[in-house]
Amino acid sequence: MGNTFEYATTPLALASLIAILVVGLLKVISAGKNNALNRMITHYGFTLVLLFGLVGNGIYLFNSYQSSEALIIGTAIDKNSGKYLPRVQVDTGGHARGMTSDTGDFVLAIPKSRITDQYQISASLEGYERQTATINHQAKMFVRFELEKTRLNFDTAMQVADARIVVGHYLGLPEIQLSIKFNNPLSAAIVFKDLQLDVVSPTGNTRHLAQIGATLNSHSNLQAPLQSIYVSPSSSAQYLFRFIQYDVQTHQIAISAQTSMQTRPDFQLRGPQIGNTLLEPALTQQLSTLMSASWFWEVGESIVNVSANVDGETVRFSRAIPITSDQIDAMKAISNYYKDGFGLYPQVSLMPVGSAIPGHQIESSAL
């Protein structure tokens, strides 16, 4: 019997041994008694044995939990607001993992077999920067995470989509077409507002260009300017934009050209035109004069600065555009472009650059 108790080291084993003894005792007690008493003793006897077994197992598991596991106890809050963060994923790199409660608390139990001298604990939640902490082993360890919301990377939020900037002019005023890619790595949608473009010439002159149209790609018709560019969470959006120095002076020139269009049926000669309507020779000279007076492009490296507003902060990028004398000569040959049917208004065609041969529309140079 003494050897038997040495091996009965768990509550389950002890409960089994007690059950055997009680069954034998009940048989002795109930021998010769009536069946009702026998059933009552049997019922309450086994109920008592079962109760002892459950209590004993509970005590055993609690003592084992206390003695064989290390506990990491902590909280996770928003660093800016101080609010407790629920559903934060907490991980110790293979030792234990869990999630914060609605009140931002968590408890990780590290099994005895996985206890080490040090633990690397990480906390991560969508929309927040991942944070890590290193703690030394103790029976109970405490850690507090103060998570910061993921911020937009302003260096990559807005980019030239295909590294191409198409340069031209409208009556000598700067005109640019470029594709812009808007990137949103955040878990919430963002809106780019007030898209602007400025050009700085090699001699330091600056012109502001207004967005006059946008389209999804170069094969679609130009639509109205986009006042706001909405980008869904964890995605990108790309548009082709057209910018021109469209100020009061430019508007007056365009209106003057439109009201002076020559519509007489007997005007058969192919000449300068606006859209598909020919212009009077006198107006052609007037436009050329205005073009020379307002000319902006210079030989050398011009700088294009693009900016937009996101939640009150400015996102921007800059690109250098080298322009050669041949390209400027091609742009200045405005009369030759008119003769070959290039329009001004309202369907303004971009004056392509890259060739000194007037009247030849060439492919836009990749810059």
XYZ file of N, CA and C in Angstrom, residues 20-224:
615
model
N -11.961 3.464 -5.742
C -11.891 2.011 -5.538
C -12.194 1.660 -4.090
N -11.590 2.407 -3.182
C -11.801 2.145 -1.754
C -13.254 2.397 -1.351
N -13.840 3.489 -1.853
C -15.224 3.822 -1.494
C -16.197 2.781 -2.032
N -15.956 2.314 -3.244
C -16.845 1.290 -3.824
C -16.833 0.034 -2.971
N -15.628 -0.361 -2.586
C -15.548 -1.548 -1.713
C -16.228 -1.311 -0.379
N -16.052 -0.119 0.193
C -16.681 0.200 1.473
C -18.192 0.218 1.353
N -18.702 0.767 0.288
C -20.140 0.823 0.076
C -20.738 -0.576 -0.048
N -19.971 -1.452 -0.692
C -20.474 -2.825 -0.820
C -20.601 -3.496 0.547
N -19.625 -3.211 1.379
C -19.681 -3.806 2.729
C -20.842 -3.221 3.516
N -20.992 -1.879 3.437
C -22.045 -1.206 4.208
C -23.431 -1.617 3.739
N -23.564 -1.758 2.447
C -24.889 -2.025 1.891
C -25.252 -3.486 1.898
N -24.346 -4.353 2.316
C -24.650 -5.789 2.328
C -25.783 -6.067 3.315
N -26.802 -6.692 2.851
C -27.942 -7.038 3.696
C -28.894 -5.899 3.935
N -28.656 -4.694 3.476
C -29.544 -3.546 3.647
C -30.571 -3.518 2.524
N -31.544 -2.648 2.680
C -32.551 -2.538 1.619
C -31.962 -1.804 0.421
N -32.628 -1.995 -0.703
C -32.117 -1.428 -1.960
C -32.134 0.095 -1.958
N -33.109 0.744 -1.308
C -33.185 2.211 -1.291
C -31.982 2.820 -0.595
N -31.607 2.246 0.549
C -30.429 2.732 1.259
C -29.166 2.501 0.449
N -29.116 1.378 -0.210
C -27.953 1.047 -1.047
C -27.800 2.070 -2.170
N -28.927 2.407 -2.818
C -28.869 3.378 -3.911
C -28.483 4.762 -3.409
N -28.999 5.152 -2.238
C -28.694 6.473 -1.699
C -27.217 6.600 -1.340
N -26.676 5.580 -0.696
C -25.254 5.615 -0.324
C -24.381 5.644 -1.577
N -24.758 4.820 -2.540
C -23.974 4.777 -3.787
C -23.999 6.128 -4.498
N -25.201 6.733 -4.577
C -25.351 8.007 -5.286
C -24.520 9.115 -4.631
N -24.717 9.303 -3.310
C -24.006 10.383 -2.645
C -22.524 10.094 -2.482
N -22.182 8.835 -2.371
C -20.769 8.476 -2.244
C -19.983 8.816 -3.497
N -20.525 8.445 -4.647
C -19.827 8.752 -5.904
C -19.854 10.254 -6.222
N -20.934 10.923 -5.804
C -20.976 12.384 -5.984
C -19.864 13.059 -5.197
N -19.673 12.582 -3.961
C -18.614 13.154 -3.130
C -17.232 12.872 -3.718
N -17.037 11.659 -4.256
C -15.747 11.312 -4.877
C -15.491 12.197 -6.103
N -16.541 12.404 -6.904
C -16.390 13.246 -8.095
C -16.040 14.686 -7.711
N -16.688 15.195 -6.649
C -16.409 16.548 -6.199
C -14.973 16.693 -5.733
N -14.491 15.709 -4.943
C -13.097 15.729 -4.507
C -12.136 15.706 -5.697
N -12.490 14.894 -6.703
C -11.619 14.804 -7.889
C -11.509 16.123 -8.623
N -12.667 16.805 -8.813
C -12.652 18.087 -9.522
C -11.878 19.155 -8.753
N -12.121 19.239 -7.447
C -11.412 20.215 -6.625
C -9.916 19.934 -6.620
N -9.586 18.663 -6.495
C -8.171 18.292 -6.473
C -7.470 18.630 -7.776
N -8.140 18.363 -8.897
C -7.540 18.697 -10.196
C -7.376 20.197 -10.369
N -8.385 20.971 -9.908
C -8.283 22.411 -9.996
C -7.098 22.949 -9.220
N -6.927 22.452 -8.002
C -5.793 22.884 -7.183
C -4.476 22.491 -7.830
N -4.447 21.315 -8.399
C -3.219 20.839 -9.049
C -2.857 21.711 -10.249
N -3.865 21.997 -11.092
C -3.591 22.806 -12.284
C -3.168 24.223 -11.912
N -3.792 24.782 -10.871
C -3.429 26.132 -10.447
C -1.986 26.171 -9.939
N -1.636 25.190 -9.127
C -0.271 25.153 -8.612
C 0.740 24.928 -9.735
N 0.355 24.088 -10.716
C 1.265 23.833 -11.838
C 1.436 25.101 -12.667
N 0.322 25.838 -12.873
C 0.361 27.080 -13.649
C 1.265 28.114 -12.974
N 1.142 28.192 -11.650
C 1.930 29.161 -10.920
C 3.419 28.825 -10.922
N 3.727 27.576 -10.948
C 5.125 27.177 -10.784
C 5.855 26.946 -12.084
N 5.123 26.701 -13.198
C 5.816 26.293 -14.425
C 5.758 27.336 -15.529
N 5.020 28.452 -15.365
C 4.897 29.426 -16.422
C 5.342 30.807 -15.955
N 5.858 31.577 -16.940
C 6.173 32.980 -16.688
C 5.083 33.827 -17.318
N 4.734 34.904 -16.676
C 3.660 35.757 -17.155
C 4.199 37.097 -17.648
N 3.701 37.510 -18.826
C 3.975 38.853 -19.354
C 2.658 39.599 -19.344
N 2.607 40.636 -18.550
C 1.377 41.403 -18.361
C 1.600 42.812 -18.903
N 0.655 43.329 -19.657
C 0.871 44.653 -20.220
C -0.378 45.303 -20.756
N -0.184 46.490 -21.303
C -1.259 47.281 -21.905
C -0.754 47.904 -23.196
N -1.676 48.321 -24.044
C -1.349 49.025 -25.288
C -2.270 50.235 -25.414
N -1.680 51.394 -25.635
C -2.463 52.624 -25.753
C -2.047 53.392 -26.998
N -2.899 54.321 -27.422
C -2.567 55.263 -28.474
C -1.691 56.358 -27.872
N -0.502 56.558 -28.446
C 0.447 57.495 -27.857
C -0.084 58.915 -27.833
N -0.823 59.314 -28.854
C -1.292 60.689 -28.941
C -2.525 60.947 -28.078
N -3.496 60.040 -28.134
C -4.751 60.261 -27.411
C -4.756 59.652 -26.021
N -3.876 58.666 -25.767
C -3.861 57.991 -24.473
C -4.944 56.945 -24.317
N -5.733 56.717 -25.370
C -6.810 55.734 -25.289
C -6.250 54.316 -25.361
N -6.877 53.407 -24.606
C -6.475 52.005 -24.641
C -6.906 51.381 -25.969
N -6.038 50.559 -26.525
C -6.274 49.988 -27.848
C -6.657 48.515 -27.745
N -7.845 48.137 -28.191
C -8.224 46.725 -28.234
C -7.698 46.041 -29.487
N -7.676 44.710 -29.469
C -7.326 43.857 -30.622
C -5.912 44.099 -31.146
N -5.022 44.536 -30.280
C -3.612 44.661 -30.666
C -2.970 43.277 -30.595
N -2.306 42.873 -31.660
C -1.637 41.577 -31.692
C -0.299 41.685 -30.949
N -0.132 40.846 -29.928
C 1.093 40.845 -29.132
C 1.770 39.490 -29.307
N 3.065 39.517 -29.625
C 3.787 38.277 -29.929
C 5.184 38.332 -29.318
N 5.651 37.173 -28.844
C 7.000 37.088 -28.279
C 7.933 36.302 -29.188
N 7.592 36.209 -30.444
C 8.472 35.529 -31.389
C 8.547 34.030 -31.191
N 7.412 33.385 -30.968
C 7.384 31.932 -30.850
C 7.205 31.419 -29.431
N 7.393 32.271 -28.441
C 7.208 31.832 -27.062
C 5.740 31.857 -26.657
N 5.051 32.932 -27.010
C 3.625 33.068 -26.715
C 3.072 34.226 -27.528
N 1.777 34.205 -27.747
C 1.131 35.288 -28.475
C -0.282 35.468 -27.963
N -0.818 36.666 -28.193
C -2.158 36.956 -27.733
C -2.660 38.266 -28.300
N -3.737 38.771 -27.730
C -4.382 39.978 -28.223
C -4.912 40.776 -27.038
N -4.871 42.098 -27.157
C -5.364 42.929 -26.068
C -6.886 42.869 -25.990
N -7.390 43.062 -24.796
C -8.837 43.066 -24.564
C -9.422 44.413 -24.959
N -10.708 44.579 -24.705
C -11.372 45.854 -25.015
C -10.802 46.999 -24.198
N -10.179 46.682 -23.075
C -9.577 47.722 -22.231
C -8.076 47.868 -22.475
N -7.571 47.225 -23.540
C -6.166 47.377 -23.901
C -5.196 46.538 -23.103
N -5.698 45.577 -22.301
C -4.823 44.744 -21.470
C -4.536 43.411 -22.145
N -3.425 42.809 -21.766
C -3.109 41.463 -22.254
C -2.272 40.727 -21.211
N -2.365 39.394 -21.231
C -1.561 38.512 -20.378
C -1.071 37.369 -21.248
N 0.236 37.197 -21.303
C 0.838 36.091 -22.048
C 1.473 35.126 -21.063
N 1.143 33.852 -21.200
C 1.719 32.812 -20.347
C 2.753 32.034 -21.154
N 3.996 32.085 -20.705
C 5.072 31.387 -21.404
C 5.307 30.043 -20.717
N 5.124 28.932 -21.423
C 5.333 27.614 -20.823
C 6.763 27.452 -20.313
N 6.900 26.566 -19.341
C 8.208 26.347 -18.733
C 9.249 25.930 -19.754
N 8.807 25.143 -20.734
C 9.743 24.636 -21.743
C 10.259 25.727 -22.674
N 9.589 26.917 -22.695
C 9.995 27.979 -23.615
C 10.576 29.202 -22.895
N 10.812 29.080 -21.628
C 11.360 30.194 -20.858
C 12.817 30.436 -21.252
N 13.165 31.702 -21.499
C 14.536 32.091 -21.839
C 14.945 33.280 -20.966
N 16.165 33.720 -21.164
C 16.656 34.844 -20.350
C 16.071 36.181 -20.778
N 15.667 36.260 -22.071
C 15.199 37.535 -22.611
C 14.081 37.288 -23.613
N 13.197 38.291 -23.764
C 12.076 38.150 -24.694
C 11.963 39.422 -25.542
N 11.768 39.203 -26.832
C 11.467 40.296 -27.765
C 9.962 40.290 -27.989
N 9.293 41.318 -27.495
C 7.843 41.375 -27.586
C 7.457 42.441 -28.599
N 6.532 42.108 -29.488
C 6.074 43.064 -30.498
C 4.578 43.283 -30.356
N 4.147 44.493 -30.680
C 2.725 44.849 -30.672
C 2.391 45.474 -32.019
N 1.355 44.992 -32.664
C 1.000 45.501 -33.990
C -0.516 45.597 -34.121
N -0.942 46.658 -34.785
C -2.356 46.914 -35.036
C -2.461 47.673 -36.344
N -3.398 47.270 -37.185
C -3.570 47.918 -38.485
C -3.810 49.412 -38.296
N -3.044 50.198 -39.042
C -3.145 51.637 -38.933
C -2.149 52.252 -37.975
N -1.342 51.388 -37.310
C -0.338 51.858 -36.358
C 1.024 51.266 -36.710
N 2.072 51.979 -36.315
C 3.422 51.472 -36.503
C 3.679 50.314 -35.535
N 4.319 49.275 -36.049
C 4.665 48.126 -35.202
C 5.727 48.548 -34.192
N 5.574 48.079 -32.954
C 6.500 48.461 -31.884
C 7.022 47.201 -31.191
N 8.305 47.233 -30.794
C 8.908 46.093 -30.116
C 9.529 46.546 -28.793
N 9.645 45.595 -27.878
C 10.262 45.856 -26.575
C 11.041 44.619 -26.152
N 12.151 44.829 -25.444
C 12.980 43.735 -24.930
C 12.911 43.751 -23.405
N 12.594 42.600 -22.817
C 12.521 42.504 -21.357
C 13.265 41.262 -20.895
N 13.825 41.326 -19.706
C 14.525 40.190 -19.100
C 13.535 39.308 -18.361
N 13.890 38.033 -18.257
C 12.975 37.061 -17.670
C 12.789 37.291 -16.169
N 11.533 37.236 -15.756
C 11.132 37.199 -14.354
C 9.880 36.341 -14.275
N 9.470 36.029 -13.062
C 8.245 35.244 -12.917
C 7.057 36.013 -13.480
N 7.031 37.315 -13.229
C 6.019 38.193 -13.794
C 6.712 39.403 -14.405
N 6.384 39.687 -15.660
C 7.005 40.795 -16.382
C 5.919 41.758 -16.841
N 6.239 43.036 -16.825
C 5.261 44.060 -17.184
C 5.817 44.915 -18.323
N 4.949 45.222 -19.300
C 5.364 46.024 -20.442
C 4.191 46.904 -20.879
N 4.516 48.088 -21.368
C 3.494 49.044 -21.812
C 3.862 49.519 -23.215
N 2.945 49.379 -24.132
C 3.165 49.814 -25.507
C 2.385 51.105 -25.769
N 3.080 52.087 -26.327
C 2.445 53.337 -26.743
C 2.581 53.434 -28.259
N 1.540 53.030 -28.966
C 1.599 52.911 -30.418
C 1.284 54.240 -31.098
N 2.008 54.500 -32.183
C 1.787 55.700 -32.993
C 1.128 55.312 -34.306
N 0.196 56.143 -34.745
C -0.480 55.867 -36.003
C 0.505 55.934 -37.168
N 0.272 55.069 -38.143
C 1.120 55.049 -39.329
C 0.991 56.380 -40.064
N 2.103 56.989 -40.368
C 2.115 58.274 -41.058
C 2.408 58.082 -42.542
N 1.868 58.977 -43.307
C 2.098 58.942 -44.742
C 3.556 59.271 -45.046
N 4.190 58.440 -45.870
C 5.558 58.693 -46.288
C 5.536 59.739 -47.408
N 5.867 60.969 -47.062
C 5.752 62.059 -48.021
C 6.773 61.950 -49.153
N 7.798 61.126 -48.974
C 8.798 60.964 -50.034
C 8.282 60.096 -51.169
N 7.308 59.232 -50.881
C 6.794 58.306 -51.896
C 5.296 58.446 -52.125
N 4.651 59.377 -51.430
C 3.192 59.504 -51.549
C 2.766 59.968 -52.941
N 3.604 60.774 -53.585
C 3.275 61.332 -54.895
C 4.516 61.237 -55.773
N 4.379 60.595 -56.944
C 5.536 60.359 -57.815
C 5.154 60.559 -59.268
N 6.168 60.873 -60.088
C 5.966 60.839 -61.531
C 5.801 59.382 -61.927
N 4.706 59.073 -62.595
C 4.345 57.669 -62.806
C 5.312 56.932 -63.720
N 5.697 57.556 -64.849
C 6.532 56.832 -65.808
C 7.810 57.594 -66.162
N 8.204 58.523 -65.284
C 9.449 59.295 -65.453
C 9.421 60.164 -66.707
N 8.238 60.412 -67.267
C 8.126 61.250 -68.472
C 7.392 62.544 -68.143
N 7.957 63.636 -68.573
C 7.274 64.927 -68.475
C 7.260 65.538 -69.869
N 6.075 65.748 -70.422
C 5.947 66.291 -71.773
C 5.849 67.806 -71.673
N 6.774 68.485 -72.323
C 6.884 69.940 -72.230
C 6.437 70.577 -73.539
N 5.694 71.684 -73.430
C 5.291 72.423 -74.607
C 4.954 73.848 -74.240
N 4.092 74.504 -75.038
C 3.707 75.867 -74.721
C 2.371 76.176 -75.365
N 1.720 77.179 -74.828
C 0.481 77.703 -75.384
C 0.664 79.203 -75.501
N 0.806 79.666 -76.736
C 1.109 81.077 -77.001
C 2.357 81.532 -76.265
N 3.321 80.643 -76.158
C 4.575 80.972 -75.498
C 4.567 80.719 -74.008
N 3.402 80.470 -73.434
C 3.315 80.210 -71.999
C 3.602 78.733 -71.718
N 4.242 78.446 -70.588
C 4.619 77.056 -70.300
C 3.399 76.135 -70.227
N 3.571 74.946 -70.738
C 2.543 73.908 -70.684
C 3.224 72.564 -70.441
N 2.649 71.780 -69.556
C 3.271 70.502 -69.181
C 2.188 69.439 -69.042
N 2.501 68.240 -69.497
C 1.677 67.071 -69.237
C 2.537 66.051 -68.484
N 1.974 65.484 -67.438
C 2.702 64.441 -66.724
C 1.726 63.536 -66.003
N 2.141 62.272 -65.864
C 1.364 61.292 -65.119
C 1.866 61.268 -63.680
N 0.935 61.323 -62.740
C 1.285 61.314 -61.327
C 0.626 60.113 -60.666
N 1.415 59.413 -59.877
C 0.910 58.265 -59.124
C 0.789 58.658 -57.660
N -0.398 58.436 -57.106
C -0.662 58.757 -55.708
C -0.715 57.453 -54.913
N 0.134 57.341 -53.899
C 0.251 56.104 -53.131
C -0.310 56.285 -51.720
N -1.118 55.316 -51.296
C -1.688 55.348 -49.947
C -1.439 54.009 -49.250
N -0.405 53.924 -48.384
C -0.140 52.680 -47.659
C -0.956 52.546 -46.381
N -1.760 53.551 -46.060
C -2.482 53.570 -44.791
C -3.734 52.697 -44.852
N -4.303 52.420 -43.684
C -5.507 51.591 -43.590
C -6.777 52.408 -43.762
N -6.651 53.708 -43.911
C -7.800 54.588 -44.148
C -7.584 55.365 -45.442
N -8.668 55.744 -46.084
C -8.576 56.505 -47.333
C -7.989 57.890 -47.067
N -7.281 58.423 -48.058
C -6.753 59.778 -47.959
C -7.144 60.546 -49.220
N -7.122 61.870 -49.103
C -7.507 62.732 -50.224
C -6.391 63.741 -50.475
N -5.912 63.788 -51.713
C -4.934 64.790 -52.134
C -5.714 65.986 -52.688
N -5.454 67.168 -52.137
C -6.173 68.374 -52.552
C -5.192 69.440 -53.047
N -5.747 70.405 -53.771
C -4.989 71.590 -54.203
C -3.707 71.215 -54.945
N -3.839 70.357 -55.945
C -2.683 69.961 -56.743
C -2.161 71.172 -57.520
N -0.866 71.492 -57.355
C -0.276 72.663 -57.985
C 1.056 72.301 -58.636
N 1.418 73.099 -59.629
C 2.689 72.892 -60.324
C 3.327 74.247 -60.599
N 4.595 74.361 -60.270
C 5.376 75.563 -60.557
C 6.609 75.177 -61.357
N 6.987 76.043 -62.276
C 8.188 75.819 -63.084
C 9.178 76.944 -62.813
N 10.418 76.564 -62.549
C 11.495 77.534 -62.318
C 12.487 77.403 -63.468
N 12.723 78.508 -64.166
C 13.619 78.484 -65.321
C 15.078 78.467 -64.865
N 16.006 78.181 -65.784
C 17.434 78.177 -65.408
C 17.917 79.500 -64.826
N 17.258 80.626 -65.209
C 17.683 81.922 -64.678
C 16.915 82.322 -63.420
N 16.061 81.409 -62.915
C 15.378 81.672 -61.652
C 13.983 82.253 -61.768
N 13.470 82.449 -62.983
C 12.097 82.923 -63.136
C 11.111 81.807 -62.798
N 10.030 82.165 -62.112
C 9.050 81.169 -61.679
C 7.686 81.469 -62.281
N 7.039 80.446 -62.794
C 5.681 80.566 -63.301
C 4.813 79.507 -62.625
N 3.625 79.923 -62.201
C 2.669 78.978 -61.629
C 1.766 78.448 -62.735
N 1.630 77.137 -62.818
C 0.795 76.506 -63.824
C -0.443 75.916 -63.153
N -1.596 76.136 -63.755
C -2.849 75.630 -63.208
C -3.236 74.333 -63.911
N -3.865 73.447 -63.152
C -4.362 72.206 -63.744
C -5.604 72.523 -64.562
N -5.573 72.182 -65.839
C -6.732 72.463 -66.681
C -7.433 71.191 -67.140
N -6.928 70.029 -66.751
C -7.593 68.792 -67.132
C -6.858 67.579 -66.627
N -7.581 66.442 -66.553
C -6.993 65.191 -66.077
C -7.713 64.018 -66.726
N -7.021 62.916 -66.841
C -7.599 61.696 -67.386
C -6.884 60.498 -66.777
N -7.534 59.339 -66.848
C -6.943 58.137 -66.263
C -5.696 57.700 -67.013
N -5.662 57.891 -68.334
C -4.493 57.488 -69.118
C -4.423 58.336 -70.380
N -3.338 58.163 -71.105
C -3.081 59.004 -72.281
C -4.019 58.698 -73.435
N -4.777 57.572 -73.368
C -5.664 57.202 -74.474
C -7.085 57.717 -74.276
N -7.350 58.299 -73.114
C -8.692 58.823 -72.836
C -8.744 60.316 -73.120
N -9.947 60.809 -73.373
C -10.110 62.245 -73.592
C -9.898 63.002 -72.293
N -9.311 64.176 -72.425
C -9.049 64.995 -71.254
C -10.360 65.455 -70.634
N -10.492 65.251 -69.326
C -11.692 65.639 -68.608
C -11.421 66.900 -67.791
N -12.419 67.308 -67.039
C -12.283 68.499 -66.201
C -11.212 68.278 -65.141
